[in-house]
Structures are given as structure tokens and as C-alpha cells.
Amino acid sequence: MSSALTPLPPIDSDQLETKAVLKKLSSANRYLAELKGVSGSIPNQGILINTLSLQEAKDSSAIESIITTNDELFKDELFPDFARSAAAKEVRNYVMALRTGFERVQKDRLLTANTILTIHAELERHNSGFRRLPGTELKNEQSGEIVYTPPQKYDTIVDLMRNLESFINDDTVSDIDPLIKVAIIHYQFESIHPFYDGNGRTGRIINVLYLV
């Protein structure tokens, strides 16, 4: 698959707002409204936020075959110095990355490339930044077949991330519904694949923070 990515916004937005998509959009917005109403009735919303961030971290990490249990997560949350499970520590890094991103978005009301770099550094516990070396390929784990080659040049990655940052934060660039827009953002980020590792988990944190 070609790594040539078209900068955002999409050229033909009409193809994104089909009858089937709009039908799902209506349903998704209804569920979000229900969630907002229920969460607003909880006296201590900190409990909800902490619990949901743990569950989000657990489920997102499971996609990457980082498997842990609720019991391990809550033990690690209460007694981090005594945590023994490597998976629980990985999920804890995810929780910290999500919370760090949430704090920055709440403060700045922006989701920038620098914030994404900060999230990734918190998640992976290092500051390698965007990919600088060529050779990254996405392969079918069973067959070994190369299914996608993301952009290879550092300057191209930086330019695409700047374009993505503009698309995320500037509402005048596109008037697409936010729930459709977050799908486009996720597709573009994962296609850029800017990091050596952790792109999937970072991308799912971006989804949460964009909705915030």
C-alpha cells in the first residue's frame, strides 16, 4: 500500500457523510448525550474519571496484547511501588499519559503536535520523538506480508503532523461533524505512524482528548 498521504481536509467530504454514516452518527450522539447526563448526576466525578481512565487504558492496551486484570490495575493504582506485573505497569503508563494529555487539553483547549509528543513520551517512558530513520513497515503477523509502508522521511512526518494539528484545532478548516472528524483524525494519525512504537495507544488517547 502506498505511503503517499493527502493533507487534510479531505478533498471530497460528501463521501464521508453518507446515509449509513449519518444514521450511525445520530445513534452515537444520542449515547454520548446519555453518558453526559448520567455522569453529571454523580456527586464525585473524580471517581468516575479515575475508573474510566483505568478501563480505557486496560482495553486499549489489550489491543496491543498487553493483558492485565482489574484487580492488578487497582492494586497498582493504590500501591505503585509494589507492582510486579509488567502489563499493569504498561497500563499505568497509559493512564498517566491520558491524564497528562487531559490536563493540557483542559488548560490550553488545544491538541497540538507537542502535546502528542508529550503523551507518547509519558506512554513509552522515553523521548525518542518522531521517527527519523527509514525502514518502518507494517506487516501481517501471520504471513509476514507488508500491508502498509508509512511515510519514511522525517520532514514529511513533521509536515503531516503540522497539517493534522491544524485540522484538529481550526474549526474553519472543515465543518464536518466532530464524530466524523475524529475518525478522520484517527485514520490520518495512524497512517502517518509518526513513532517507532506506541502509535495505536497514542492514537486512541488522541481520540479521547479530541472528544474532550
C-alpha positions as a LaTeX table, in Angstrom:
\begin{tabular}{lrrr}
\hline
Residue & $x$ (\AA) & $y$ (\AA) & $z$ (\AA) \\
\hline
Met1 & 0.00 & 0.00 & 0.00 \\
Ser2 & 1.32 & 3.44 & $-0.92$ \\
Ser3 & 2.58 & 5.79 & 1.81 \\
Ala4 & 1.59 & 8.94 & $-0.14$ \\
Leu5 & $-0.84$ & 10.72 & 2.17 \\
Thr6 & $-3.07$ & 13.59 & 1.13 \\
Pro7 & $-3.02$ & 16.53 & 3.59 \\
Leu8 & $-6.26$ & 17.30 & 5.38 \\
Pro9 & $-9.06$ & 18.29 & 4.99 \\
Pro10 & $-10.37$ & 15.52 & 2.72 \\
Ile11 & $-10.99$ & 16.68 & $-0.85$ \\
Asp12 & $-14.44$ & 15.11 & $-1.17$ \\
Ser13 & $-16.18$ & 15.39 & 2.20 \\
Asp14 & $-19.52$ & 14.33 & 0.68 \\
Gln15 & $-18.29$ & 10.74 & 0.60 \\
Leu16 & $-17.81$ & 10.87 & 4.36 \\
Glu17 & $-21.36$ & 11.92 & 5.19 \\
Thr18 & $-23.27$ & 9.11 & 3.54 \\
Lys19 & $-26.73$ & 7.95 & 4.65 \\
Ala20 & $-25.24$ & 4.98 & 6.53 \\
Val21 & $-22.68$ & 7.17 & 8.32 \\
Leu22 & $-25.26$ & 9.78 & 9.30 \\
Lys23 & $-27.54$ & 7.06 & 10.68 \\
Lys24 & $-24.74$ & 5.79 & 12.92 \\
Leu25 & $-23.84$ & 9.38 & 13.80 \\
Ser26 & $-27.31$ & 10.04 & 15.17 \\
Ser27 & $-27.12$ & 6.94 & 17.35 \\
Ala28 & $-23.62$ & 7.76 & 18.64 \\
Asn29 & $-24.61$ & 11.32 & 19.56 \\
Arg30 & $-27.61$ & 10.00 & 21.48 \\
Tyr31 & $-25.42$ & 7.64 & 23.52 \\
Leu32 & $-22.94$ & 10.42 & 24.26 \\
Ala33 & $-25.77$ & 12.66 & 25.48 \\
Glu34 & $-26.98$ & 9.88 & 27.78 \\
Leu35 & $-23.46$ & 9.38 & 29.13 \\
Lys36 & $-23.08$ & 13.11 & 29.75 \\
Gly37 & $-26.39$ & 13.20 & 31.62 \\
Val38 & $-25.55$ & 10.22 & 33.81 \\
Ser39 & $-22.03$ & 11.44 & 34.60 \\
Gly40 & $-23.40$ & 14.85 & 35.58 \\
Ser41 & $-25.57$ & 13.23 & 38.26 \\
Ile42 & $-22.59$ & 11.64 & 40.07 \\
Pro43 & $-21.59$ & 13.73 & 43.13 \\
Asn44 & $-17.87$ & 12.83 & 42.99 \\
Gln45 & $-16.93$ & 12.85 & 39.33 \\
Gly46 & $-13.29$ & 12.12 & 40.22 \\
Ile47 & $-14.29$ & 8.52 & 40.97 \\
Leu48 & $-15.85$ & 8.18 & 37.51 \\
Ile49 & $-12.88$ & 9.76 & 35.74 \\
Asn50 & $-10.35$ & 7.57 & 37.56 \\
Thr51 & $-12.32$ & 4.40 & 36.93 \\
Leu52 & $-12.96$ & 5.16 & 33.26 \\
Ser53 & $-9.32$ & 6.07 & 32.63 \\
Leu54 & $-8.24$ & 2.72 & 34.07 \\
Gln55 & $-10.76$ & 0.81 & 31.95 \\
Glu56 & $-9.82$ & 2.76 & 28.82 \\
Ala57 & $-6.14$ & 2.03 & 29.48 \\
Lys58 & $-6.86$ & $-1.66$ & 30.10 \\
Asp59 & $-8.95$ & $-2.15$ & 26.94 \\
Ser60 & $-6.68$ & $-0.07$ & 24.69 \\
Ser61 & $-3.57$ & $-1.90$ & 25.89 \\
Ala62 & $-5.28$ & $-5.27$ & 25.37 \\
Ile63 & $-5.43$ & $-4.48$ & 21.64 \\
Glu64 & $-1.63$ & $-4.48$ & 21.74 \\
Ser65 & $-1.64$ & $-7.85$ & 23.60 \\
Ile66 & $-0.82$ & $-6.13$ & 26.92 \\
Ile67 & $-3.22$ & $-8.07$ & 29.12 \\
Thr68 & $-3.96$ & $-7.34$ & 32.78 \\
Thr69 & $-6.87$ & $-7.62$ & 35.22 \\
Asn70 & $-8.96$ & $-5.07$ & 37.10 \\
Asp71 & $-7.55$ & $-6.44$ & 40.35 \\
Glu72 & $-3.95$ & $-5.83$ & 39.21 \\
Leu73 & $-4.84$ & $-2.34$ & 37.97 \\
Phe74 & $-6.42$ & $-1.19$ & 41.23 \\
Lys75 & $-3.56$ & $-2.67$ & 43.27 \\
Asp76 & $-1.07$ & $-0.89$ & 41.04 \\
Glu77 & $-3.03$ & 2.37 & 41.38 \\
Leu78 & $-3.03$ & 2.16 & 45.18 \\
Phe79 & 0.44 & 0.66 & 45.67 \\
Pro80 & 2.57 & 1.54 & 42.61 \\
Asp81 & 5.87 & 0.83 & 44.39 \\
Phe82 & 4.87 & $-2.79$ & 44.92 \\
Ala83 & 3.55 & $-3.53$ & 41.43 \\
Arg84 & 5.02 & $-6.70$ & 39.96 \\
Ser85 & 3.03 & $-7.15$ & 36.77 \\
Ala86 & 4.81 & $-5.74$ & 33.70 \\
Ala87 & 1.43 & $-5.45$ & 31.95 \\
Ala88 & $-0.01$ & $-3.47$ & 34.87 \\
Lys89 & 2.95 & $-1.08$ & 34.68 \\
Glu90 & 2.38 & $-0.63$ & 30.94 \\
Val91 & $-1.28$ & 0.17 & 31.58 \\
Arg92 & $-0.29$ & 2.58 & 34.36 \\
Asn93 & 1.90 & 4.42 & 31.84 \\
Tyr94 & $-1.16$ & 4.67 & 29.59 \\
Val95 & $-3.23$ & 6.11 & 32.45 \\
Met96 & $-0.55$ & 8.69 & 33.21 \\
Ala97 & $-0.28$ & 9.63 & 29.52 \\
Leu98 & $-4.06$ & 10.02 & 29.28 \\
Arg99 & $-4.21$ & 12.17 & 32.41 \\
Thr100 & $-1.26$ & 14.31 & 31.29 \\
Gly101 & $-2.94$ & 14.91 & 27.94 \\
Phe102 & $-6.27$ & 15.65 & 29.63 \\
Glu103 & $-4.69$ & 18.29 & 31.89 \\
Arg104 & $-3.01$ & 20.02 & 28.94 \\
Val105 & $-6.16$ & 19.99 & 26.81 \\
Gln106 & $-8.25$ & 21.33 & 29.70 \\
Lys107 & $-5.74$ & 24.13 & 30.23 \\
Asp108 & $-4.96$ & 25.12 & 26.62 \\
Arg109 & $-8.14$ & 23.98 & 24.82 \\
Leu110 & $-5.81$ & 22.75 & 22.08 \\
Leu111 & $-4.49$ & 19.36 & 20.99 \\
Thr112 & $-1.12$ & 20.12 & 19.43 \\
Ala113 & 1.74 & 18.07 & 17.99 \\
Asn114 & 3.78 & 18.98 & 21.09 \\
Thr115 & 1.03 & 17.62 & 23.33 \\
Ile116 & 1.02 & 14.41 & 21.28 \\
Leu117 & 4.80 & 14.15 & 21.72 \\
Thr118 & 4.36 & 14.62 & 25.48 \\
Ile119 & 1.67 & 11.93 & 25.61 \\
His120 & 3.88 & 9.49 & 23.71 \\
Ala121 & 6.88 & 10.20 & 25.95 \\
Glu122 & 4.74 & 9.51 & 29.03 \\
Leu123 & 3.38 & 6.34 & 27.46 \\
Glu124 & 6.71 & 4.89 & 26.31 \\
Arg125 & 8.88 & 6.40 & 29.08 \\
His126 & 11.39 & 7.90 & 26.64 \\
Asn127 & 11.73 & 10.96 & 24.41 \\
Ser128 & 12.57 & 9.45 & 21.02 \\
Gly129 & 10.12 & 11.80 & 19.27 \\
Phe130 & 9.01 & 11.37 & 15.67 \\
Arg131 & 10.68 & 8.73 & 13.51 \\
Arg132 & 13.95 & 9.88 & 11.92 \\
Leu133 & 15.19 & 6.63 & 10.38 \\
Pro134 & 13.59 & 4.89 & 7.37 \\
Gly135 & 12.59 & 1.24 & 7.38 \\
Thr136 & 9.27 & 1.19 & 9.27 \\
Glu137 & 6.81 & $-1.23$ & 7.68 \\
Leu138 & 3.52 & $-2.70$ & 8.90 \\
Lys139 & 3.27 & $-6.43$ & 8.26 \\
Asn140 & 0.68 & $-9.16$ & 8.52 \\
Glu141 & 1.75 & $-11.08$ & 11.63 \\
Gln142 & 0.72 & $-14.43$ & 10.14 \\
Ser143 & 2.09 & $-14.16$ & 6.60 \\
Gly144 & 4.81 & $-11.55$ & 7.04 \\
Glu145 & 3.37 & $-9.66$ & 4.05 \\
Ile146 & 3.94 & $-5.90$ & 4.06 \\
Val147 & 0.45 & $-4.36$ & 4.19 \\
Tyr148 & 1.42 & $-0.70$ & 4.56 \\
Thr149 & 4.52 & 1.47 & 4.39 \\
Pro150 & 4.07 & 4.79 & 6.23 \\
Pro151 & 5.95 & 7.98 & 5.27 \\
Gln152 & 9.68 & 7.43 & 5.71 \\
Lys153 & 11.23 & 10.92 & 5.71 \\
Tyr154 & 11.37 & 12.89 & 8.97 \\
Asp155 & 10.50 & 16.19 & 7.26 \\
Thr156 & 7.44 & 14.60 & 5.65 \\
Ile157 & 6.27 & 13.25 & 9.02 \\
Val158 & 6.69 & 16.67 & 10.65 \\
Asp159 & 4.80 & 18.42 & 7.83 \\
Leu160 & 1.94 & 15.91 & 8.01 \\
Met161 & 1.72 & 16.24 & 11.81 \\
Arg162 & 1.58 & 20.05 & 11.49 \\
Asn163 & $-1.22$ & 19.66 & 8.96 \\
Leu164 & $-3.03$ & 17.27 & 11.31 \\
Glu165 & $-2.61$ & 19.75 & 14.19 \\
Ser166 & $-4.25$ & 22.46 & 12.09 \\
Phe167 & $-7.12$ & 20.15 & 11.13 \\
Ile168 & $-7.71$ & 19.19 & 14.77 \\
Asn169 & $-7.74$ & 22.69 & 16.22 \\
Asp170 & $-9.02$ & 25.01 & 13.48 \\
Asp171 & $-12.77$ & 24.54 & 13.06 \\
Thr172 & $-12.78$ & 26.76 & 9.99 \\
Val173 & $-10.81$ & 24.14 & 8.05 \\
Ser174 & $-13.78$ & 21.77 & 7.96 \\
Asp175 & $-17.41$ & 21.83 & 9.12 \\
Ile176 & $-17.69$ & 18.02 & 9.36 \\
Asp177 & $-19.46$ & 16.70 & 12.48 \\
Pro178 & $-16.94$ & 16.14 & 15.33 \\
Leu179 & $-17.62$ & 12.38 & 15.49 \\
Ile180 & $-16.85$ & 12.00 & 11.80 \\
Lys181 & $-13.89$ & 14.31 & 12.19 \\
Val182 & $-12.39$ & 12.22 & 14.99 \\
Ala183 & $-12.49$ & 9.17 & 12.68 \\
Ile184 & $-10.60$ & 11.14 & 10.02 \\
Ile185 & $-8.07$ & 12.31 & 12.62 \\
His186 & $-7.53$ & 8.74 & 13.79 \\
Tyr187 & $-7.10$ & 7.41 & 10.25 \\
Gln188 & $-4.62$ & 10.16 & 9.36 \\
Phe189 & $-2.57$ & 9.79 & 12.55 \\
Glu190 & $-2.27$ & 6.02 & 12.24 \\
Ser191 & $-1.41$ & 6.39 & 8.54 \\
Ile192 & 1.36 & 8.88 & 9.35 \\
His193 & 2.53 & 6.40 & 12.02 \\
Pro194 & 4.92 & 9.04 & 13.40 \\
Phe195 & 6.52 & 6.95 & 16.16 \\
Tyr196 & 8.63 & 3.80 & 16.16 \\
Asp197 & 6.24 & 2.22 & 18.67 \\
Gly198 & 3.08 & 3.10 & 20.60 \\
Asn199 & 1.18 & 4.61 & 17.66 \\
Gly200 & $-2.00$ & 2.63 & 18.35 \\
Arg201 & $-2.24$ & 3.55 & 22.03 \\
Thr202 & $-1.24$ & 7.16 & 21.38 \\
Gly203 & $-3.88$ & 7.39 & 18.64 \\
Arg204 & $-6.61$ & 6.11 & 20.94 \\
Ile205 & $-5.63$ & 8.68 & 23.59 \\
Ile206 & $-5.88$ & 11.37 & 20.88 \\
Asn207 & $-9.45$ & 10.19 & 20.18 \\
Val208 & $-10.43$ & 10.65 & 23.83 \\
Leu209 & $-8.75$ & 14.05 & 24.11 \\
Tyr210 & $-10.33$ & 15.34 & 20.89 \\
Leu211 & $-13.78$ & 14.48 & 22.22 \\
Val212 & $-12.91$ & 16.31 & 25.45 \\
\hline
\end{tabular}
